[in-house]
């Protein structure tokens, strides 16, 4: 049996060994080997596909405004079959969690994808995404509050405060949330899992619980939630796993 070669693994993934990987190997060859084995295991197809995991990592790094890692995983997502439309929806949904700077960073993933696909001669149809039937986007404060009641089994305290002091802002935010979280090129479930990954990587328990429950409502299993946490671990470290444990339960 051929011994696992971590440098060859990265060469096969990125066409060359990234500088950070070469330096990691130079200073800690055994540590680098174990990291690469972990990465290879986490990113293989499982309860979530390799493509879904790469898209989640694009979203986490866009939200964290960490362009270098985001672009590595943009390549990984394209190589695994992702489309530009999927990348754009992942980048857009990050706005809900980390604001418009996440989109500024995410745009660089879209630009990179366009260049990379052109260089490789990749032509991929976006396909026909069926828009999920549902309630039209909120236009009044009452509609916005009704939306949050459905989503959170009651109006959250932060939404109540915004309704009192900035009602039109809440209406706008509810409408934006409804639009970005629709099924499209990316499913609502994967969007919730991406938002879960962002909050795991940034160790925000309230956001973790919110989006773990959102993902479950749209069909995610404990295995998919666990794999999201392991995927987040690759960029957010072991605390990403610590934060998910309370969300895991028997299905």
PDB file of C-alpha atoms in Angstrom:
ATOM      1  CA  UNK A   1       0.000   0.000   0.000  1.00  0.00           C
ATOM      2  CA  UNK A   2       1.424   3.406  -1.008  1.00  0.00           C
ATOM      3  CA  UNK A   3       2.062   5.716   1.936  1.00  0.00           C
ATOM      4  CA  UNK A   4      -0.134   8.817   1.996  1.00  0.00           C
ATOM      5  CA  UNK A   5       1.781  11.819   0.628  1.00  0.00           C
ATOM      6  CA  UNK A   6       0.242  15.070   1.950  1.00  0.00           C
ATOM      7  CA  UNK A   7       2.137  17.299  -0.497  1.00  0.00           C
ATOM      8  CA  UNK A   8       0.896  15.224  -3.416  1.00  0.00           C
ATOM      9  CA  UNK A   9      -2.634  15.509  -2.037  1.00  0.00           C
ATOM     10  CA  UNK A  10      -2.475  19.312  -2.185  1.00  0.00           C
ATOM     11  CA  UNK A  11      -0.821  19.190  -5.605  1.00  0.00           C
ATOM     12  CA  UNK A  12      -3.721  17.082  -6.878  1.00  0.00           C
ATOM     13  CA  UNK A  13      -6.282  19.493  -5.405  1.00  0.00           C
ATOM     14  CA  UNK A  14      -4.706  22.832  -6.381  1.00  0.00           C
ATOM     15  CA  UNK A  15      -2.394  21.847  -9.306  1.00  0.00           C
ATOM     16  CA  UNK A  16       0.544  22.988  -7.150  1.00  0.00           C
ATOM     17  CA  UNK A  17       1.394  23.002  -3.451  1.00  0.00           C
ATOM     18  CA  UNK A  18       0.213  26.301  -1.866  1.00  0.00           C
ATOM     19  CA  UNK A  19       2.936  28.207  -0.029  1.00  0.00           C
ATOM     20  CA  UNK A  20       1.161  27.883   3.324  1.00  0.00           C
ATOM     21  CA  UNK A  21       1.016  24.101   2.916  1.00  0.00           C
ATOM     22  CA  UNK A  22       4.686  23.853   1.931  1.00  0.00           C
ATOM     23  CA  UNK A  23       5.727  25.903   4.967  1.00  0.00           C
ATOM     24  CA  UNK A  24       3.472  23.879   7.299  1.00  0.00           C
ATOM     25  CA  UNK A  25       5.149  20.719   5.958  1.00  0.00           C
ATOM     26  CA  UNK A  26       8.634  22.208   6.353  1.00  0.00           C
ATOM     27  CA  UNK A  27       8.181  23.078  10.018  1.00  0.00           C
ATOM     28  CA  UNK A  28       5.964  20.146  11.069  1.00  0.00           C
ATOM     29  CA  UNK A  29       5.825  17.317   8.525  1.00  0.00           C
ATOM     30  CA  UNK A  30       3.945  14.958  10.858  1.00  0.00           C
ATOM     31  CA  UNK A  31       1.526  17.658  11.949  1.00  0.00           C
ATOM     32  CA  UNK A  32       0.916  18.561   8.304  1.00  0.00           C
ATOM     33  CA  UNK A  33       0.292  14.929   7.439  1.00  0.00           C
ATOM     34  CA  UNK A  34      -2.331  14.579  10.167  1.00  0.00           C
ATOM     35  CA  UNK A  35      -3.988  17.867   9.165  1.00  0.00           C
ATOM     36  CA  UNK A  36      -4.154  16.749   5.544  1.00  0.00           C
ATOM     37  CA  UNK A  37      -5.630  13.378   6.492  1.00  0.00           C
ATOM     38  CA  UNK A  38      -8.275  15.201   8.546  1.00  0.00           C
ATOM     39  CA  UNK A  39      -9.031  17.579   5.673  1.00  0.00           C
ATOM     40  CA  UNK A  40      -9.322  14.727   3.199  1.00  0.00           C
ATOM     41  CA  UNK A  41     -11.666  12.814   5.503  1.00  0.00           C
ATOM     42  CA  UNK A  42     -13.887  15.798   6.363  1.00  0.00           C
ATOM     43  CA  UNK A  43     -14.322  16.879   2.729  1.00  0.00           C
ATOM     44  CA  UNK A  44     -15.189  13.515   1.244  1.00  0.00           C
ATOM     45  CA  UNK A  45     -18.788  12.795   0.210  1.00  0.00           C
ATOM     46  CA  UNK A  46     -20.912  11.784   3.192  1.00  0.00           C
ATOM     47  CA  UNK A  47     -24.221  12.986   4.596  1.00  0.00           C
ATOM     48  CA  UNK A  48     -23.265  16.166   2.727  1.00  0.00           C
ATOM     49  CA  UNK A  49     -21.563  16.066  -0.664  1.00  0.00           C
ATOM     50  CA  UNK A  50     -18.069  17.397  -1.281  1.00  0.00           C
ATOM     51  CA  UNK A  51     -19.633  20.209  -3.315  1.00  0.00           C
ATOM     52  CA  UNK A  52     -21.945  21.207  -0.461  1.00  0.00           C
ATOM     53  CA  UNK A  53     -19.046  21.261   2.004  1.00  0.00           C
ATOM     54  CA  UNK A  54     -16.917  23.407  -0.301  1.00  0.00           C
ATOM     55  CA  UNK A  55     -19.837  25.834  -0.739  1.00  0.00           C
ATOM     56  CA  UNK A  56     -20.266  26.032   3.040  1.00  0.00           C
ATOM     57  CA  UNK A  57     -16.561  26.896   3.347  1.00  0.00           C
ATOM     58  CA  UNK A  58     -16.917  29.580   0.671  1.00  0.00           C
ATOM     59  CA  UNK A  59     -19.757  31.064   2.743  1.00  0.00           C
ATOM     60  CA  UNK A  60     -17.910  30.876   6.066  1.00  0.00           C
ATOM     61  CA  UNK A  61     -14.855  32.613   4.645  1.00  0.00           C
ATOM     62  CA  UNK A  62     -16.892  35.249   2.802  1.00  0.00           C
ATOM     63  CA  UNK A  63     -18.645  36.028   6.089  1.00  0.00           C
ATOM     64  CA  UNK A  64     -15.316  36.221   7.894  1.00  0.00           C
ATOM     65  CA  UNK A  65     -13.911  38.346   5.047  1.00  0.00           C
ATOM     66  CA  UNK A  66     -11.041  35.907   4.620  1.00  0.00           C
ATOM     67  CA  UNK A  67     -10.552  36.047   0.877  1.00  0.00           C
ATOM     68  CA  UNK A  68      -7.509  33.777   0.595  1.00  0.00           C
ATOM     69  CA  UNK A  69      -9.236  30.728   2.065  1.00  0.00           C
ATOM     70  CA  UNK A  70     -12.497  31.587   0.301  1.00  0.00           C
ATOM     71  CA  UNK A  71     -10.794  31.414  -3.102  1.00  0.00           C
ATOM     72  CA  UNK A  72      -9.182  28.039  -2.355  1.00  0.00           C
ATOM     73  CA  UNK A  73     -12.636  26.669  -1.576  1.00  0.00           C
ATOM     74  CA  UNK A  74     -14.205  28.417  -4.548  1.00  0.00           C
ATOM     75  CA  UNK A  75     -11.902  26.345  -6.740  1.00  0.00           C
ATOM     76  CA  UNK A  76     -12.833  23.263  -4.741  1.00  0.00           C
ATOM     77  CA  UNK A  77     -16.540  23.978  -5.172  1.00  0.00           C
ATOM     78  CA  UNK A  78     -16.216  24.450  -8.947  1.00  0.00           C
ATOM     79  CA  UNK A  79     -14.119  21.307  -9.304  1.00  0.00           C
ATOM     80  CA  UNK A  80     -16.848  19.457  -7.383  1.00  0.00           C
ATOM     81  CA  UNK A  81     -19.528  20.700  -9.783  1.00  0.00           C
ATOM     82  CA  UNK A  82     -20.768  24.016  -8.364  1.00  0.00           C
ATOM     83  CA  UNK A  83     -22.109  26.748 -10.641  1.00  0.00           C
ATOM     84  CA  UNK A  84     -21.560  30.489 -10.472  1.00  0.00           C
ATOM     85  CA  UNK A  85     -25.252  30.852  -9.576  1.00  0.00           C
ATOM     86  CA  UNK A  86     -24.756  28.610  -6.544  1.00  0.00           C
ATOM     87  CA  UNK A  87     -21.704  30.584  -5.442  1.00  0.00           C
ATOM     88  CA  UNK A  88     -23.643  33.843  -5.807  1.00  0.00           C
ATOM     89  CA  UNK A  89     -26.539  32.567  -3.661  1.00  0.00           C
ATOM     90  CA  UNK A  90     -24.132  31.360  -0.972  1.00  0.00           C
ATOM     91  CA  UNK A  91     -22.371  34.737  -0.928  1.00  0.00           C
ATOM     92  CA  UNK A  92     -25.668  36.612  -0.767  1.00  0.00           C
ATOM     93  CA  UNK A  93     -27.080  34.629   2.135  1.00  0.00           C
ATOM     94  CA  UNK A  94     -24.003  35.550   4.211  1.00  0.00           C
ATOM     95  CA  UNK A  95     -25.308  39.128   4.276  1.00  0.00           C
ATOM     96  CA  UNK A  96     -28.007  38.008   6.708  1.00  0.00           C
ATOM     97  CA  UNK A  97     -25.410  36.925   9.236  1.00  0.00           C
ATOM     98  CA  UNK A  98     -22.473  39.290   8.741  1.00  0.00           C
ATOM     99  CA  UNK A  99     -23.744  42.238   6.719  1.00  0.00           C
ATOM    100  CA  UNK A 100     -22.862  43.736   3.358  1.00  0.00           C
ATOM    101  CA  UNK A 101     -19.059  43.337   3.807  1.00  0.00           C
ATOM    102  CA  UNK A 102     -19.647  39.586   3.423  1.00  0.00           C
ATOM    103  CA  UNK A 103     -21.057  40.299  -0.035  1.00  0.00           C
ATOM    104  CA  UNK A 104     -18.092  42.541  -0.905  1.00  0.00           C
ATOM    105  CA  UNK A 105     -15.812  39.586  -0.181  1.00  0.00           C
ATOM    106  CA  UNK A 106     -18.143  37.059  -1.797  1.00  0.00           C
ATOM    107  CA  UNK A 107     -18.082  38.981  -5.073  1.00  0.00           C
ATOM    108  CA  UNK A 108     -14.395  38.065  -5.350  1.00  0.00           C
ATOM    109  CA  UNK A 109     -15.402  34.379  -5.321  1.00  0.00           C
ATOM    110  CA  UNK A 110     -17.758  35.027  -8.231  1.00  0.00           C
ATOM    111  CA  UNK A 111     -15.057  36.884 -10.189  1.00  0.00           C
ATOM    112  CA  UNK A 112     -12.531  34.147  -9.499  1.00  0.00           C
ATOM    113  CA  UNK A 113     -15.046  31.485 -10.576  1.00  0.00           C
ATOM    114  CA  UNK A 114     -15.701  33.255 -13.866  1.00  0.00           C
ATOM    115  CA  UNK A 115     -11.956  33.436 -14.622  1.00  0.00           C
ATOM    116  CA  UNK A 116     -11.233  29.879 -13.512  1.00  0.00           C
ATOM    117  CA  UNK A 117     -14.113  28.354 -15.467  1.00  0.00           C
ATOM    118  CA  UNK A 118     -13.111  30.322 -18.594  1.00  0.00           C
ATOM    119  CA  UNK A 119      -9.482  29.156 -18.266  1.00  0.00           C
ATOM    120  CA  UNK A 120     -10.550  25.526 -17.843  1.00  0.00           C
ATOM    121  CA  UNK A 121     -13.206  25.697 -20.536  1.00  0.00           C
ATOM    122  CA  UNK A 122     -15.904  24.727 -18.043  1.00  0.00           C
ATOM    123  CA  UNK A 123     -19.402  25.428 -19.313  1.00  0.00           C
ATOM    124  CA  UNK A 124     -22.042  24.610 -16.748  1.00  0.00           C
ATOM    125  CA  UNK A 125     -25.748  25.312 -17.096  1.00  0.00           C
ATOM    126  CA  UNK A 126     -27.328  26.967 -14.069  1.00  0.00           C
ATOM    127  CA  UNK A 127     -30.357  24.715 -14.522  1.00  0.00           C
ATOM    128  CA  UNK A 128     -33.951  25.520 -13.776  1.00  0.00           C
ATOM    129  CA  UNK A 129     -34.457  26.311 -10.099  1.00  0.00           C
ATOM    130  CA  UNK A 130     -38.064  26.151  -9.017  1.00  0.00           C
ATOM    131  CA  UNK A 131     -39.018  28.965  -6.721  1.00  0.00           C
ATOM    132  CA  UNK A 132     -40.655  27.627  -3.602  1.00  0.00           C
ATOM    133  CA  UNK A 133     -44.262  28.566  -3.082  1.00  0.00           C
ATOM    134  CA  UNK A 134     -44.728  30.706  -0.040  1.00  0.00           C
ATOM    135  CA  UNK A 135     -45.912  33.933   1.462  1.00  0.00           C
ATOM    136  CA  UNK A 136     -44.949  37.071  -0.536  1.00  0.00           C
ATOM    137  CA  UNK A 137     -42.187  39.214   0.950  1.00  0.00           C
ATOM    138  CA  UNK A 138     -43.240  41.380   3.893  1.00  0.00           C
ATOM    139  CA  UNK A 139     -44.479  44.865   3.004  1.00  0.00           C
ATOM    140  CA  UNK A 140     -45.939  45.997   6.324  1.00  0.00           C
ATOM    141  CA  UNK A 141     -44.880  45.750   9.945  1.00  0.00           C
ATOM    142  CA  UNK A 142     -47.654  43.242  10.694  1.00  0.00           C
ATOM    143  CA  UNK A 143     -46.483  41.026   7.843  1.00  0.00           C
ATOM    144  CA  UNK A 144     -42.892  41.235   9.083  1.00  0.00           C
ATOM    145  CA  UNK A 145     -43.928  40.279  12.620  1.00  0.00           C
ATOM    146  CA  UNK A 146     -46.031  37.398  11.268  1.00  0.00           C
ATOM    147  CA  UNK A 147     -42.992  36.191   9.326  1.00  0.00           C
ATOM    148  CA  UNK A 148     -40.848  36.083  12.468  1.00  0.00           C
ATOM    149  CA  UNK A 149     -43.612  34.344  14.403  1.00  0.00           C
ATOM    150  CA  UNK A 150     -43.600  31.572  11.790  1.00  0.00           C
ATOM    151  CA  UNK A 151     -39.816  31.375  11.631  1.00  0.00           C
ATOM    152  CA  UNK A 152     -39.049  31.551  15.342  1.00  0.00           C
ATOM    153  CA  UNK A 153     -42.249  30.345  17.022  1.00  0.00           C
ATOM    154  CA  UNK A 154     -42.723  33.857  18.358  1.00  0.00           C
ATOM    155  CA  UNK A 155     -41.254  37.288  17.710  1.00  0.00           C
ATOM    156  CA  UNK A 156     -37.655  37.379  19.011  1.00  0.00           C
ATOM    157  CA  UNK A 157     -36.756  40.132  21.479  1.00  0.00           C
ATOM    158  CA  UNK A 158     -34.387  41.807  19.007  1.00  0.00           C
ATOM    159  CA  UNK A 159     -37.155  41.932  16.376  1.00  0.00           C
ATOM    160  CA  UNK A 160     -39.634  43.384  18.877  1.00  0.00           C
ATOM    161  CA  UNK A 161     -37.146  46.126  19.754  1.00  0.00           C
ATOM    162  CA  UNK A 162     -36.567  46.924  16.081  1.00  0.00           C
ATOM    163  CA  UNK A 163     -40.338  46.979  15.508  1.00  0.00           C
ATOM    164  CA  UNK A 164     -40.650  49.584  18.270  1.00  0.00           C
ATOM    165  CA  UNK A 165     -37.778  51.851  17.297  1.00  0.00           C
ATOM    166  CA  UNK A 166     -37.125  51.186  13.584  1.00  0.00           C
ATOM    167  CA  UNK A 167     -40.257  49.516  12.164  1.00  0.00           C
ATOM    168  CA  UNK A 168     -39.439  50.109   8.495  1.00  0.00           C
ATOM    169  CA  UNK A 169     -35.989  48.618   9.014  1.00  0.00           C
ATOM    170  CA  UNK A 170     -37.604  45.431  10.340  1.00  0.00           C
ATOM    171  CA  UNK A 171     -39.931  45.283   7.331  1.00  0.00           C
ATOM    172  CA  UNK A 172     -36.947  45.647   5.002  1.00  0.00           C
ATOM    173  CA  UNK A 173     -34.912  43.050   6.857  1.00  0.00           C
ATOM    174  CA  UNK A 174     -37.794  40.546   6.895  1.00  0.00           C
ATOM    175  CA  UNK A 175     -38.295  41.000   3.139  1.00  0.00           C
ATOM    176  CA  UNK A 176     -34.556  40.566   2.504  1.00  0.00           C
ATOM    177  CA  UNK A 177     -34.452  37.444   4.670  1.00  0.00           C
ATOM    178  CA  UNK A 178     -37.458  35.954   2.884  1.00  0.00           C
ATOM    179  CA  UNK A 179     -35.866  36.586  -0.501  1.00  0.00           C
ATOM    180  CA  UNK A 180     -32.385  35.290   0.301  1.00  0.00           C
ATOM    181  CA  UNK A 181     -33.559  32.162   2.127  1.00  0.00           C
ATOM    182  CA  UNK A 182     -35.843  30.917  -0.651  1.00  0.00           C
ATOM    183  CA  UNK A 183     -35.032  27.663  -2.431  1.00  0.00           C
ATOM    184  CA  UNK A 184     -33.179  28.550  -5.608  1.00  0.00           C
ATOM    185  CA  UNK A 185     -29.924  27.372  -7.162  1.00  0.00           C
ATOM    186  CA  UNK A 186     -29.105  26.474  -3.528  1.00  0.00           C
ATOM    187  CA  UNK A 187     -31.692  24.847  -1.269  1.00  0.00           C
ATOM    188  CA  UNK A 188     -33.025  26.526   1.850  1.00  0.00           C
ATOM    189  CA  UNK A 189     -31.518  23.658   3.825  1.00  0.00           C
ATOM    190  CA  UNK A 190     -27.995  24.276   2.525  1.00  0.00           C
ATOM    191  CA  UNK A 191     -28.397  28.014   3.118  1.00  0.00           C
ATOM    192  CA  UNK A 192     -29.312  27.319   6.754  1.00  0.00           C
ATOM    193  CA  UNK A 193     -26.351  24.957   7.072  1.00  0.00           C
ATOM    194  CA  UNK A 194     -24.047  27.652   5.669  1.00  0.00           C
ATOM    195  CA  UNK A 195     -25.355  30.137   8.238  1.00  0.00           C
ATOM    196  CA  UNK A 196     -24.880  27.453  10.887  1.00  0.00           C
ATOM    197  CA  UNK A 197     -21.266  27.016   9.753  1.00  0.00           C
ATOM    198  CA  UNK A 198     -20.630  30.763   9.966  1.00  0.00           C
ATOM    199  CA  UNK A 199     -21.908  30.926  13.532  1.00  0.00           C
ATOM    200  CA  UNK A 200     -19.978  27.804  14.520  1.00  0.00           C
ATOM    201  CA  UNK A 201     -16.721  29.230  13.135  1.00  0.00           C
ATOM    202  CA  UNK A 202     -17.324  32.490  15.009  1.00  0.00           C
ATOM    203  CA  UNK A 203     -18.531  30.738  18.173  1.00  0.00           C
ATOM    204  CA  UNK A 204     -21.896  32.479  18.437  1.00  0.00           C
ATOM    205  CA  UNK A 205     -24.180  30.049  20.312  1.00  0.00           C
ATOM    206  CA  UNK A 206     -27.400  31.976  19.694  1.00  0.00           C
ATOM    207  CA  UNK A 207     -26.851  31.921  15.942  1.00  0.00           C
ATOM    208  CA  UNK A 208     -25.809  28.263  16.101  1.00  0.00           C
ATOM    209  CA  UNK A 209     -29.076  27.228  17.743  1.00  0.00           C
ATOM    210  CA  UNK A 210     -31.191  29.417  15.436  1.00  0.00           C
ATOM    211  CA  UNK A 211     -29.751  27.996  12.222  1.00  0.00           C
ATOM    212  CA  UNK A 212     -29.451  24.407  13.460  1.00  0.00           C
ATOM    213  CA  UNK A 213     -33.201  24.495  14.111  1.00  0.00           C
ATOM    214  CA  UNK A 214     -33.790  26.224  10.779  1.00  0.00           C
ATOM    215  CA  UNK A 215     -31.807  23.525   8.992  1.00  0.00           C
ATOM    216  CA  UNK A 216     -33.778  20.786  10.766  1.00  0.00           C
ATOM    217  CA  UNK A 217     -37.098  22.355   9.779  1.00  0.00           C
ATOM    218  CA  UNK A 218     -35.975  22.112   6.182  1.00  0.00           C
ATOM    219  CA  UNK A 219     -34.866  18.499   6.323  1.00  0.00           C
ATOM    220  CA  UNK A 220     -31.337  18.441   7.769  1.00  0.00           C
ATOM    221  CA  UNK A 221     -30.353  15.403   9.813  1.00  0.00           C
ATOM    222  CA  UNK A 222     -28.041  15.272  12.823  1.00  0.00           C
ATOM    223  CA  UNK A 223     -25.417  13.744  10.538  1.00  0.00           C
ATOM    224  CA  UNK A 224     -25.606  16.740   8.202  1.00  0.00           C
ATOM    225  CA  UNK A 225     -25.408  19.172  11.118  1.00  0.00           C
ATOM    226  CA  UNK A 226     -22.386  17.272  12.478  1.00  0.00           C
ATOM    227  CA  UNK A 227     -20.693  17.302   9.065  1.00  0.00           C
ATOM    228  CA  UNK A 228     -21.310  21.055   8.818  1.00  0.00           C
ATOM    229  CA  UNK A 229     -19.491  21.487  12.135  1.00  0.00           C
ATOM    230  CA  UNK A 230     -16.580  19.314  11.006  1.00  0.00           C
ATOM    231  CA  UNK A 231     -16.402  21.331   7.795  1.00  0.00           C
ATOM    232  CA  UNK A 232     -16.366  24.577   9.805  1.00  0.00           C
ATOM    233  CA  UNK A 233     -13.599  23.095  11.967  1.00  0.00           C
ATOM    234  CA  UNK A 234     -11.231  23.232   8.976  1.00  0.00           C
ATOM    235  CA  UNK A 235     -11.330  27.038   8.974  1.00  0.00           C
ATOM    236  CA  UNK A 236     -12.615  27.896  12.470  1.00  0.00           C
ATOM    237  CA  UNK A 237     -10.705  25.298  14.517  1.00  0.00           C
ATOM    238  CA  UNK A 238     -11.876  22.775  17.105  1.00  0.00           C
ATOM    239  CA  UNK A 239     -14.188  25.281  18.898  1.00  0.00           C
ATOM    240  CA  UNK A 240     -16.510  24.880  15.905  1.00  0.00           C
ATOM    241  CA  UNK A 241     -17.091  21.308  17.063  1.00  0.00           C
ATOM    242  CA  UNK A 242     -17.499  22.306  20.701  1.00  0.00           C
ATOM    243  CA  UNK A 243     -20.305  24.695  19.737  1.00  0.00           C
ATOM    244  CA  UNK A 244     -22.392  22.136  17.814  1.00  0.00           C
ATOM    245  CA  UNK A 245     -22.669  19.454  20.476  1.00  0.00           C
ATOM    246  CA  UNK A 246     -25.825  20.834  22.086  1.00  0.00           C
ATOM    247  CA  UNK A 247     -27.552  20.780  18.661  1.00  0.00           C
ATOM    248  CA  UNK A 248     -26.967  17.080  18.044  1.00  0.00           C
ATOM    249  CA  UNK A 249     -29.740  14.670  18.929  1.00  0.00           C
ATOM    250  CA  UNK A 250     -31.259  11.440  17.738  1.00  0.00           C
ATOM    251  CA  UNK A 251     -33.495  11.867  14.699  1.00  0.00           C
TER     252      UNK A 251
END
